[in-house]
Amino acid sequence: MRISSDIFPFASHPDYGYSLEYAEDELRRLGSPNASVVEKTIKDLSYHAEMLDLMGLPPDSIMIIHMGGVYGNKPLTLARFEETFKSLPEPIKRRLVLENDELGYSVTDLLPLCQKLSIPLVLDWHHHDINPGEATGTRLLDLIPSINELWTNRGMKPKQHYSESRPGAISIVERRAHSDRVVHLPPSTDDVDLMIEAKDKEQAVFKLYKLYNLHPVDDDVWIPDGKYKKETKMDRRVSRKKESRIQSEARTEIEIEVEEETYLGVRTRSQRRKKSKSAA
């Protein structure tokens, strides 16, 4: 299960006790040359680690982050991350996990650092496909036992991510976007937790169940390709505006009725006010 960082907005804000922009990647940069960014990152991660501990979740409830920017010097950024990690509070170290990304840091960039610091590494197959680093061809398969060992040494089941690019994607920017559903599976084994990242959410998993005969799928929950209606941001914006307009018109109508009925006496006006209150 994945929990959004927005579950408690503003939690690490210096004035209000919360954080303003959890979704912004620059707030999670332990290798940043900017001390303020590192400080905010540590505060943000401390809040998340505390929340997981307070919920009583087991060790495999983790915080997955990317290394972030290269800042013009990848080895120096990795070295800054290492020094910062060594001084992190224990609750963060216990939960922190790195993931290879599609732009800056490949599996081969991160694996030596993860082995040195005993940090589990999430293998993202889609990111690796776009940014293989030195693990081109079948070399990645040779590295998987070392990646899995980072997890098993901590008593956890290895975790991997899998997604596919949208149809017709050519450039790196286009290939980064996830498809609605996937049709392939990576060469993972049963001792790995594989998360499918796709726009159609559970329907993408149901499709894999059916394609590979992995698990029965109830027809009552299965939605065939192309028939899954996703509510877009524009749909939600229009819906909210329509709902707001309807509520505004209803309130205006009630207020007008109240003003007109004031001439009939106190009792009628009181009844109208009660009606207005319940309608709101």
PDB file of C-alpha atoms in Angstrom:
ATOM      1  CA  MET A   1       0.000   0.000   0.000  1.00  0.00           C
ATOM      2  CA  ARG A   2       1.290   3.464  -0.868  1.00  0.00           C
ATOM      3  CA  ILE A   3       0.508   6.417   1.417  1.00  0.00           C
ATOM      4  CA  SER A   4       0.565   9.920  -0.036  1.00  0.00           C
ATOM      5  CA  SER A   5       2.891  12.490   1.527  1.00  0.00           C
ATOM      6  CA  ASP A   6      -0.099  14.869   1.461  1.00  0.00           C
ATOM      7  CA  ILE A   7      -1.931  12.932   4.170  1.00  0.00           C
ATOM      8  CA  PHE A   8      -0.929  15.666   6.661  1.00  0.00           C
ATOM      9  CA  PRO A   9      -0.163  18.836   4.672  1.00  0.00           C
ATOM     10  CA  PHE A  10       2.083  21.510   6.226  1.00  0.00           C
ATOM     11  CA  ALA A  11       3.488  19.021   8.784  1.00  0.00           C
ATOM     12  CA  SER A  12       7.057  20.344   8.547  1.00  0.00           C
ATOM     13  CA  HIS A  13       6.290  24.030   8.001  1.00  0.00           C
ATOM     14  CA  PRO A  14       8.565  26.164  10.249  1.00  0.00           C
ATOM     15  CA  ASP A  15       5.718  28.414  11.426  1.00  0.00           C
ATOM     16  CA  TYR A  16       2.569  26.319  11.211  1.00  0.00           C
ATOM     17  CA  GLY A  17       3.919  22.860  12.013  1.00  0.00           C
ATOM     18  CA  TYR A  18       3.348  21.485   8.532  1.00  0.00           C
ATOM     19  CA  SER A  19       5.041  21.361   5.097  1.00  0.00           C
ATOM     20  CA  LEU A  20       3.842  23.435   2.157  1.00  0.00           C
ATOM     21  CA  GLU A  21       4.942  21.371  -0.816  1.00  0.00           C
ATOM     22  CA  TYR A  22       5.408  17.667  -0.247  1.00  0.00           C
ATOM     23  CA  ALA A  23       5.154  16.946  -3.953  1.00  0.00           C
ATOM     24  CA  GLU A  24       8.091  19.177  -4.830  1.00  0.00           C
ATOM     25  CA  ASP A  25      11.190  17.021  -5.391  1.00  0.00           C
ATOM     26  CA  GLU A  26      13.589  19.768  -4.308  1.00  0.00           C
ATOM     27  CA  LEU A  27      12.309  19.337  -0.761  1.00  0.00           C
ATOM     28  CA  ARG A  28      13.793  15.828  -0.640  1.00  0.00           C
ATOM     29  CA  ARG A  29      17.413  16.325  -1.630  1.00  0.00           C
ATOM     30  CA  LEU A  30      19.862  14.942   0.899  1.00  0.00           C
ATOM     31  CA  GLY A  31      22.695  15.464  -1.590  1.00  0.00           C
ATOM     32  CA  SER A  32      21.872  19.098  -2.318  1.00  0.00           C
ATOM     33  CA  PRO A  33      24.674  21.685  -1.986  1.00  0.00           C
ATOM     34  CA  ASN A  34      22.077  23.999  -0.428  1.00  0.00           C
ATOM     35  CA  ALA A  35      22.113  23.560   3.359  1.00  0.00           C
ATOM     36  CA  SER A  36      18.580  24.938   3.656  1.00  0.00           C
ATOM     37  CA  VAL A  37      17.228  22.313   1.249  1.00  0.00           C
ATOM     38  CA  VAL A  38      18.979  19.534   3.184  1.00  0.00           C
ATOM     39  CA  GLU A  39      17.607  20.858   6.463  1.00  0.00           C
ATOM     40  CA  LYS A  40      14.057  20.925   5.092  1.00  0.00           C
ATOM     41  CA  THR A  41      14.492  17.438   3.668  1.00  0.00           C
ATOM     42  CA  ILE A  42      15.596  16.043   7.032  1.00  0.00           C
ATOM     43  CA  LYS A  43      12.680  17.734   8.790  1.00  0.00           C
ATOM     44  CA  ASP A  44      10.268  16.356   6.204  1.00  0.00           C
ATOM     45  CA  LEU A  45      11.646  12.819   6.482  1.00  0.00           C
ATOM     46  CA  SER A  46      11.607  13.012  10.285  1.00  0.00           C
ATOM     47  CA  TYR A  47       7.897  13.773  10.216  1.00  0.00           C
ATOM     48  CA  HIS A  48       7.196  10.845   7.884  1.00  0.00           C
ATOM     49  CA  ALA A  49       9.306   8.435   9.945  1.00  0.00           C
ATOM     50  CA  GLU A  50       7.554   9.553  13.125  1.00  0.00           C
ATOM     51  CA  MET A  51       4.147   9.061  11.512  1.00  0.00           C
ATOM     52  CA  LEU A  52       5.040   5.490  10.461  1.00  0.00           C
ATOM     53  CA  ASP A  53       6.327   4.722  13.961  1.00  0.00           C
ATOM     54  CA  LEU A  54       3.236   6.173  15.639  1.00  0.00           C
ATOM     55  CA  MET A  55       1.066   4.008  13.390  1.00  0.00           C
ATOM     56  CA  GLY A  56       2.972   0.997  14.685  1.00  0.00           C
ATOM     57  CA  LEU A  57       3.902  -0.139  11.167  1.00  0.00           C
ATOM     58  CA  PRO A  58       6.540  -2.849  10.634  1.00  0.00           C
ATOM     59  CA  PRO A  59      10.079  -2.200   9.310  1.00  0.00           C
ATOM     60  CA  ASP A  60       9.057  -2.807   5.691  1.00  0.00           C
ATOM     61  CA  SER A  61       6.852   0.309   5.794  1.00  0.00           C
ATOM     62  CA  ILE A  62       9.391   2.544   4.129  1.00  0.00           C
ATOM     63  CA  MET A  63      10.083   6.010   2.717  1.00  0.00           C
ATOM     64  CA  ILE A  64      11.233   5.828  -0.919  1.00  0.00           C
ATOM     65  CA  ILE A  65      13.137   8.786  -2.320  1.00  0.00           C
ATOM     66  CA  HIS A  66      15.216   9.557  -5.413  1.00  0.00           C
ATOM     67  CA  MET A  67      18.744  10.862  -5.123  1.00  0.00           C
ATOM     68  CA  GLY A  68      17.647  14.012  -6.943  1.00  0.00           C
ATOM     69  CA  GLY A  69      19.729  16.494  -8.868  1.00  0.00           C
ATOM     70  CA  VAL A  70      23.263  15.911 -10.129  1.00  0.00           C
ATOM     71  CA  TYR A  71      24.250  19.556  -9.489  1.00  0.00           C
ATOM     72  CA  GLY A  72      26.966  19.423 -12.137  1.00  0.00           C
ATOM     73  CA  ASN A  73      29.004  16.797 -10.283  1.00  0.00           C
ATOM     74  CA  LYS A  74      27.492  13.368  -9.631  1.00  0.00           C
ATOM     75  CA  PRO A  75      30.357  11.901  -7.530  1.00  0.00           C
ATOM     76  CA  LEU A  76      30.390  14.982  -5.285  1.00  0.00           C
ATOM     77  CA  THR A  77      26.597  14.813  -4.841  1.00  0.00           C
ATOM     78  CA  LEU A  78      26.811  11.142  -3.880  1.00  0.00           C
ATOM     79  CA  ALA A  79      29.543  12.018  -1.373  1.00  0.00           C
ATOM     80  CA  ARG A  80      27.379  14.764   0.175  1.00  0.00           C
ATOM     81  CA  PHE A  81      24.489  12.321   0.459  1.00  0.00           C
ATOM     82  CA  GLU A  82      26.756   9.822   2.232  1.00  0.00           C
ATOM     83  CA  GLU A  83      27.929  12.340   4.806  1.00  0.00           C
ATOM     84  CA  THR A  84      24.400  13.598   5.430  1.00  0.00           C
ATOM     85  CA  PHE A  85      23.019  10.070   5.765  1.00  0.00           C
ATOM     86  CA  LYS A  86      25.558   9.177   8.446  1.00  0.00           C
ATOM     87  CA  SER A  87      24.242  11.989  10.657  1.00  0.00           C
ATOM     88  CA  LEU A  88      20.523  11.295  10.131  1.00  0.00           C
ATOM     89  CA  PRO A  89      18.306  10.377  13.097  1.00  0.00           C
ATOM     90  CA  GLU A  90      17.890   6.643  13.583  1.00  0.00           C
ATOM     91  CA  PRO A  91      14.153   6.577  12.681  1.00  0.00           C
ATOM     92  CA  ILE A  92      14.951   7.994   9.232  1.00  0.00           C
ATOM     93  CA  LYS A  93      17.813   5.561   8.619  1.00  0.00           C
ATOM     94  CA  ARG A  94      15.500   2.678   9.540  1.00  0.00           C
ATOM     95  CA  ARG A  95      12.869   3.647   6.961  1.00  0.00           C
ATOM     96  CA  LEU A  96      14.808   5.327   4.151  1.00  0.00           C
ATOM     97  CA  VAL A  97      15.060   3.588   0.770  1.00  0.00           C
ATOM     98  CA  LEU A  98      16.544   4.816  -2.521  1.00  0.00           C
ATOM     99  CA  GLU A  99      15.142   4.272  -6.020  1.00  0.00           C
ATOM    100  CA  ASN A 100      16.896   4.589  -9.370  1.00  0.00           C
ATOM    101  CA  ASP A 101      15.444   7.317 -11.571  1.00  0.00           C
ATOM    102  CA  GLU A 102      15.096   7.898 -15.291  1.00  0.00           C
ATOM    103  CA  LEU A 103      17.297  10.997 -15.531  1.00  0.00           C
ATOM    104  CA  GLY A 104      20.112  11.369 -13.026  1.00  0.00           C
ATOM    105  CA  TYR A 105      20.932   8.193 -11.132  1.00  0.00           C
ATOM    106  CA  SER A 106      20.910   4.679 -12.544  1.00  0.00           C
ATOM    107  CA  VAL A 107      21.067   1.385 -10.670  1.00  0.00           C
ATOM    108  CA  THR A 108      24.835   1.249 -11.185  1.00  0.00           C
ATOM    109  CA  ASP A 109      25.172   4.771  -9.768  1.00  0.00           C
ATOM    110  CA  LEU A 110      23.297   3.908  -6.571  1.00  0.00           C
ATOM    111  CA  LEU A 111      24.142   0.268  -5.845  1.00  0.00           C
ATOM    112  CA  PRO A 112      27.699   0.858  -4.515  1.00  0.00           C
ATOM    113  CA  LEU A 113      26.446   3.638  -2.219  1.00  0.00           C
ATOM    114  CA  CYS A 114      23.528   1.519  -1.002  1.00  0.00           C
ATOM    115  CA  GLN A 115      25.871  -1.385  -0.261  1.00  0.00           C
ATOM    116  CA  LYS A 116      28.233   0.887   1.638  1.00  0.00           C
ATOM    117  CA  LEU A 117      25.476   2.434   3.783  1.00  0.00           C
ATOM    118  CA  SER A 118      23.162  -0.634   3.947  1.00  0.00           C
ATOM    119  CA  ILE A 119      20.297   1.221   2.259  1.00  0.00           C
ATOM    120  CA  PRO A 120      17.722  -0.927   0.415  1.00  0.00           C
ATOM    121  CA  LEU A 121      17.364  -0.086  -3.289  1.00  0.00           C
ATOM    122  CA  VAL A 122      14.027  -0.196  -5.118  1.00  0.00           C
ATOM    123  CA  LEU A 123      14.614  -1.385  -8.668  1.00  0.00           C
ATOM    124  CA  ASP A 124      12.352   0.546 -11.021  1.00  0.00           C
ATOM    125  CA  TRP A 125      12.337  -1.332 -14.310  1.00  0.00           C
ATOM    126  CA  HIS A 126      10.826   1.525 -16.309  1.00  0.00           C
ATOM    127  CA  HIS A 127      13.389   4.019 -15.040  1.00  0.00           C
ATOM    128  CA  HIS A 128      16.144   1.525 -15.821  1.00  0.00           C
ATOM    129  CA  ASP A 129      14.841   1.099 -19.356  1.00  0.00           C
ATOM    130  CA  ILE A 130      15.199   4.862 -19.901  1.00  0.00           C
ATOM    131  CA  ASN A 131      18.419   5.286 -17.886  1.00  0.00           C
ATOM    132  CA  PRO A 132      20.340   1.968 -17.764  1.00  0.00           C
ATOM    133  CA  GLY A 133      23.679   3.481 -16.786  1.00  0.00           C
ATOM    134  CA  GLU A 134      26.380   0.858 -17.118  1.00  0.00           C
ATOM    135  CA  ALA A 135      23.926  -2.038 -16.708  1.00  0.00           C
ATOM    136  CA  THR A 136      23.024  -2.345 -20.380  1.00  0.00           C
ATOM    137  CA  GLY A 137      21.702  -5.492 -21.976  1.00  0.00           C
ATOM    138  CA  THR A 138      21.376  -8.393 -19.559  1.00  0.00           C
ATOM    139  CA  ARG A 139      23.862  -7.052 -16.999  1.00  0.00           C
ATOM    140  CA  LEU A 140      21.031  -5.826 -14.778  1.00  0.00           C
ATOM    141  CA  LEU A 141      19.975  -9.434 -14.182  1.00  0.00           C
ATOM    142  CA  ASP A 142      23.436 -10.113 -12.787  1.00  0.00           C
ATOM    143  CA  LEU A 143      22.977  -7.258 -10.291  1.00  0.00           C
ATOM    144  CA  ILE A 144      19.573  -8.335  -8.962  1.00  0.00           C
ATOM    145  CA  PRO A 145      20.952 -10.771  -6.332  1.00  0.00           C
ATOM    146  CA  SER A 146      23.063  -7.929  -4.885  1.00  0.00           C
ATOM    147  CA  ILE A 147      20.038  -5.593  -4.917  1.00  0.00           C
ATOM    148  CA  ASN A 148      17.831  -8.185  -3.217  1.00  0.00           C
ATOM    149  CA  GLU A 149      20.504  -8.831  -0.591  1.00  0.00           C
ATOM    150  CA  LEU A 150      20.205  -5.207   0.580  1.00  0.00           C
ATOM    151  CA  TRP A 151      16.617  -6.032   1.562  1.00  0.00           C
ATOM    152  CA  THR A 152      17.012  -9.527   2.934  1.00  0.00           C
ATOM    153  CA  ASN A 153      19.920  -8.403   5.141  1.00  0.00           C
ATOM    154  CA  ARG A 154      17.407  -6.095   6.820  1.00  0.00           C
ATOM    155  CA  GLY A 155      14.787  -8.828   7.114  1.00  0.00           C
ATOM    156  CA  MET A 156      12.580  -7.366   4.370  1.00  0.00           C
ATOM    157  CA  LYS A 157      11.146  -8.633   1.109  1.00  0.00           C
ATOM    158  CA  PRO A 158      12.699  -6.863  -1.919  1.00  0.00           C
ATOM    159  CA  LYS A 159      10.484  -4.309  -3.646  1.00  0.00           C
ATOM    160  CA  GLN A 160      10.407  -3.417  -7.334  1.00  0.00           C
ATOM    161  CA  HIS A 161       8.392  -1.033  -9.500  1.00  0.00           C
ATOM    162  CA  TYR A 162       7.193  -1.703 -13.030  1.00  0.00           C
ATOM    163  CA  SER A 163       5.483   0.526 -15.570  1.00  0.00           C
ATOM    164  CA  GLU A 164       5.453   1.116 -19.322  1.00  0.00           C
ATOM    165  CA  SER A 165       5.528   4.203 -21.514  1.00  0.00           C
ATOM    166  CA  ARG A 166       2.441   5.502 -23.245  1.00  0.00           C
ATOM    167  CA  PRO A 167       1.910   4.208 -26.800  1.00  0.00           C
ATOM    168  CA  GLY A 168       3.832   6.245 -29.360  1.00  0.00           C
ATOM    169  CA  ALA A 169       6.277   7.741 -26.852  1.00  0.00           C
ATOM    170  CA  ILE A 170       9.659   8.456 -28.434  1.00  0.00           C
ATOM    171  CA  SER A 171      11.568  11.156 -26.556  1.00  0.00           C
ATOM    172  CA  ILE A 172      12.748  10.692 -22.965  1.00  0.00           C
ATOM    173  CA  VAL A 173      10.154  13.210 -21.787  1.00  0.00           C
ATOM    174  CA  GLU A 174       7.392  11.263 -23.549  1.00  0.00           C
ATOM    175  CA  ARG A 175       8.677   7.899 -22.320  1.00  0.00           C
ATOM    176  CA  ARG A 176       8.629   9.045 -18.683  1.00  0.00           C
ATOM    177  CA  ALA A 177       4.809   9.208 -18.632  1.00  0.00           C
ATOM    178  CA  HIS A 178       3.133   5.967 -17.536  1.00  0.00           C
ATOM    179  CA  SER A 179       0.700   4.098 -19.744  1.00  0.00           C
ATOM    180  CA  ASP A 180      -2.873   3.357 -18.670  1.00  0.00           C
ATOM    181  CA  ARG A 181      -2.131  -0.370 -18.375  1.00  0.00           C
ATOM    182  CA  VAL A 182       0.811  -2.696 -18.957  1.00  0.00           C
ATOM    183  CA  VAL A 183       1.053  -5.866 -21.014  1.00  0.00           C
ATOM    184  CA  HIS A 184       4.414  -7.266 -19.931  1.00  0.00           C
ATOM    185  CA  LEU A 185       6.005  -8.391 -16.697  1.00  0.00           C
ATOM    186  CA  PRO A 186       9.672  -8.067 -15.721  1.00  0.00           C
ATOM    187  CA  PRO A 187      11.762 -11.160 -14.918  1.00  0.00           C
ATOM    188  CA  SER A 188      10.942 -10.965 -11.217  1.00  0.00           C
ATOM    189  CA  THR A 189      10.579 -13.898  -8.867  1.00  0.00           C
ATOM    190  CA  ASP A 190       7.982 -14.788  -6.252  1.00  0.00           C
ATOM    191  CA  ASP A 191      10.207 -13.558  -3.431  1.00  0.00           C
ATOM    192  CA  VAL A 192       9.819  -9.921  -4.632  1.00  0.00           C
ATOM    193  CA  ASP A 193       6.975  -7.432  -4.102  1.00  0.00           C
ATOM    194  CA  LEU A 194       6.247  -5.928  -7.529  1.00  0.00           C
ATOM    195  CA  MET A 195       4.282  -2.674  -7.646  1.00  0.00           C
ATOM    196  CA  ILE A 196       2.543  -1.856 -10.938  1.00  0.00           C
ATOM    197  CA  GLU A 197       2.520   1.884 -11.671  1.00  0.00           C
ATOM    198  CA  ALA A 198      -0.194   2.595 -14.223  1.00  0.00           C
ATOM    199  CA  LYS A 199      -2.899   5.201 -14.752  1.00  0.00           C
ATOM    200  CA  ASP A 200      -5.759   2.704 -14.522  1.00  0.00           C
ATOM    201  CA  LYS A 201      -4.677   1.626 -11.011  1.00  0.00           C
ATOM    202  CA  GLU A 202      -6.228  -1.693  -9.965  1.00  0.00           C
ATOM    203  CA  GLN A 203      -7.643  -2.270 -13.467  1.00  0.00           C
ATOM    204  CA  ALA A 204      -4.063  -2.504 -14.749  1.00  0.00           C
ATOM    205  CA  VAL A 205      -3.404  -5.252 -12.199  1.00  0.00           C
ATOM    206  CA  PHE A 206      -6.633  -7.043 -13.137  1.00  0.00           C
ATOM    207  CA  LYS A 207      -5.496  -7.039 -16.764  1.00  0.00           C
ATOM    208  CA  LEU A 208      -2.235  -8.743 -15.809  1.00  0.00           C
ATOM    209  CA  TYR A 209      -4.195 -11.292 -13.776  1.00  0.00           C
ATOM    210  CA  LYS A 210      -6.207 -12.148 -16.874  1.00  0.00           C
ATOM    211  CA  LEU A 211      -3.319 -12.012 -19.360  1.00  0.00           C
ATOM    212  CA  TYR A 212      -1.083 -14.332 -17.369  1.00  0.00           C
ATOM    213  CA  ASN A 213      -3.775 -16.327 -15.569  1.00  0.00           C
ATOM    214  CA  LEU A 214      -2.384 -15.203 -12.221  1.00  0.00           C
ATOM    215  CA  HIS A 215      -5.627 -14.852 -10.296  1.00  0.00           C
ATOM    216  CA  PRO A 216      -9.382 -15.009 -11.007  1.00  0.00           C
ATOM    217  CA  VAL A 217     -10.981 -11.628 -11.783  1.00  0.00           C
ATOM    218  CA  ASP A 218     -14.651 -11.033 -10.959  1.00  0.00           C
ATOM    219  CA  ASP A 219     -16.538  -9.652 -13.973  1.00  0.00           C
ATOM    220  CA  ASP A 220     -18.288  -7.240 -11.616  1.00  0.00           C
ATOM    221  CA  VAL A 221     -15.027  -5.363 -11.011  1.00  0.00           C
ATOM    222  CA  TRP A 222     -13.296  -5.851 -14.363  1.00  0.00           C
ATOM    223  CA  ILE A 223     -13.422  -2.945 -16.826  1.00  0.00           C
ATOM    224  CA  PRO A 224     -12.088  -3.750 -20.338  1.00  0.00           C
ATOM    225  CA  ASP A 225      -9.441  -1.577 -21.982  1.00  0.00           C
ATOM    226  CA  GLY A 226     -10.696   1.745 -23.287  1.00  0.00           C
ATOM    227  CA  LYS A 227     -13.833   1.763 -21.120  1.00  0.00           C
ATOM    228  CA  TYR A 228     -12.253   2.968 -17.898  1.00  0.00           C
ATOM    229  CA  LYS A 229     -13.475   6.533 -17.287  1.00  0.00           C
ATOM    230  CA  LYS A 230     -10.839   8.573 -15.478  1.00  0.00           C
ATOM    231  CA  GLU A 231     -11.955  11.888 -14.066  1.00  0.00           C
ATOM    232  CA  THR A 232      -9.529  14.537 -15.335  1.00  0.00           C
ATOM    233  CA  LYS A 233      -8.520  17.697 -13.515  1.00  0.00           C
ATOM    234  CA  MET A 234     -10.733  19.651 -15.915  1.00  0.00           C
ATOM    235  CA  ASP A 235     -13.679  17.363 -15.121  1.00  0.00           C
ATOM    236  CA  ARG A 236     -13.186  17.954 -11.399  1.00  0.00           C
ATOM    237  CA  ARG A 237     -12.804  21.713 -11.912  1.00  0.00           C
ATOM    238  CA  VAL A 238     -16.006  21.927 -13.939  1.00  0.00           C
ATOM    239  CA  SER A 239     -17.835  19.725 -11.426  1.00  0.00           C
ATOM    240  CA  ARG A 240     -16.743  21.907  -8.499  1.00  0.00           C
ATOM    241  CA  LYS A 241     -17.770  25.092 -10.317  1.00  0.00           C
ATOM    242  CA  LYS A 242     -21.166  23.605 -11.164  1.00  0.00           C
ATOM    243  CA  GLU A 243     -21.736  22.454  -7.585  1.00  0.00           C
ATOM    244  CA  SER A 244     -20.648  25.845  -6.230  1.00  0.00           C
ATOM    245  CA  ARG A 245     -23.022  27.656  -8.608  1.00  0.00           C
ATOM    246  CA  ILE A 246     -25.959  25.426  -7.614  1.00  0.00           C
ATOM    247  CA  GLN A 247     -25.270  25.993  -3.910  1.00  0.00           C
ATOM    248  CA  SER A 248     -24.923  29.737  -4.474  1.00  0.00           C
ATOM    249  CA  GLU A 249     -28.215  29.909  -6.369  1.00  0.00           C
ATOM    250  CA  ALA A 250     -29.952  27.906  -3.633  1.00  0.00           C
ATOM    251  CA  ARG A 251     -28.657  30.210  -0.912  1.00  0.00           C
ATOM    252  CA  THR A 252     -29.701  33.309  -2.907  1.00  0.00           C
ATOM    253  CA  GLU A 253     -33.208  31.946  -3.415  1.00  0.00           C
ATOM    254  CA  ILE A 254     -33.606  31.220   0.291  1.00  0.00           C
ATOM    255  CA  GLU A 255     -32.294  34.631   1.295  1.00  0.00           C
ATOM    256  CA  ILE A 256     -34.751  36.338  -1.058  1.00  0.00           C
ATOM    257  CA  GLU A 257     -37.618  34.324   0.429  1.00  0.00           C
ATOM    258  CA  VAL A 258     -36.553  35.370   3.929  1.00  0.00           C
ATOM    259  CA  GLU A 259     -36.523  39.047   2.985  1.00  0.00           C
ATOM    260  CA  GLU A 260     -39.953  38.823   1.341  1.00  0.00           C
ATOM    261  CA  GLU A 261     -41.533  37.005   4.283  1.00  0.00           C
ATOM    262  CA  THR A 262     -40.321  39.407   6.961  1.00  0.00           C
ATOM    263  CA  TYR A 263     -43.486  41.444   6.388  1.00  0.00           C
ATOM    264  CA  LEU A 264     -45.631  38.464   7.431  1.00  0.00           C
ATOM    265  CA  GLY A 265     -44.317  38.404  11.000  1.00  0.00           C
ATOM    266  CA  VAL A 266     -41.633  37.058  13.239  1.00  0.00           C
ATOM    267  CA  ARG A 267     -42.846  33.441  13.217  1.00  0.00           C
ATOM    268  CA  THR A 268     -42.674  33.066   9.429  1.00  0.00           C
ATOM    269  CA  ARG A 269     -39.269  34.707   9.299  1.00  0.00           C
ATOM    270  CA  SER A 270     -37.965  32.331  11.949  1.00  0.00           C
ATOM    271  CA  GLN A 271     -39.214  29.318  10.010  1.00  0.00           C
ATOM    272  CA  ARG A 272     -37.511  30.536   6.866  1.00  0.00           C
ATOM    273  CA  ARG A 273     -34.262  31.042   8.702  1.00  0.00           C
ATOM    274  CA  LYS A 274     -34.385  27.466   9.960  1.00  0.00           C
ATOM    275  CA  LYS A 275     -34.935  26.322   6.418  1.00  0.00           C
ATOM    276  CA  SER A 276     -31.981  28.367   5.228  1.00  0.00           C
ATOM    277  CA  LYS A 277     -29.758  26.903   7.931  1.00  0.00           C
ATOM    278  CA  SER A 278     -30.664  23.314   7.132  1.00  0.00           C
ATOM    279  CA  ALA A 279     -30.217  23.889   3.406  1.00  0.00           C
ATOM    280  CA  ALA A 280     -26.724  25.226   3.950  1.00  0.00           C
TER     281      ALA A 280
END
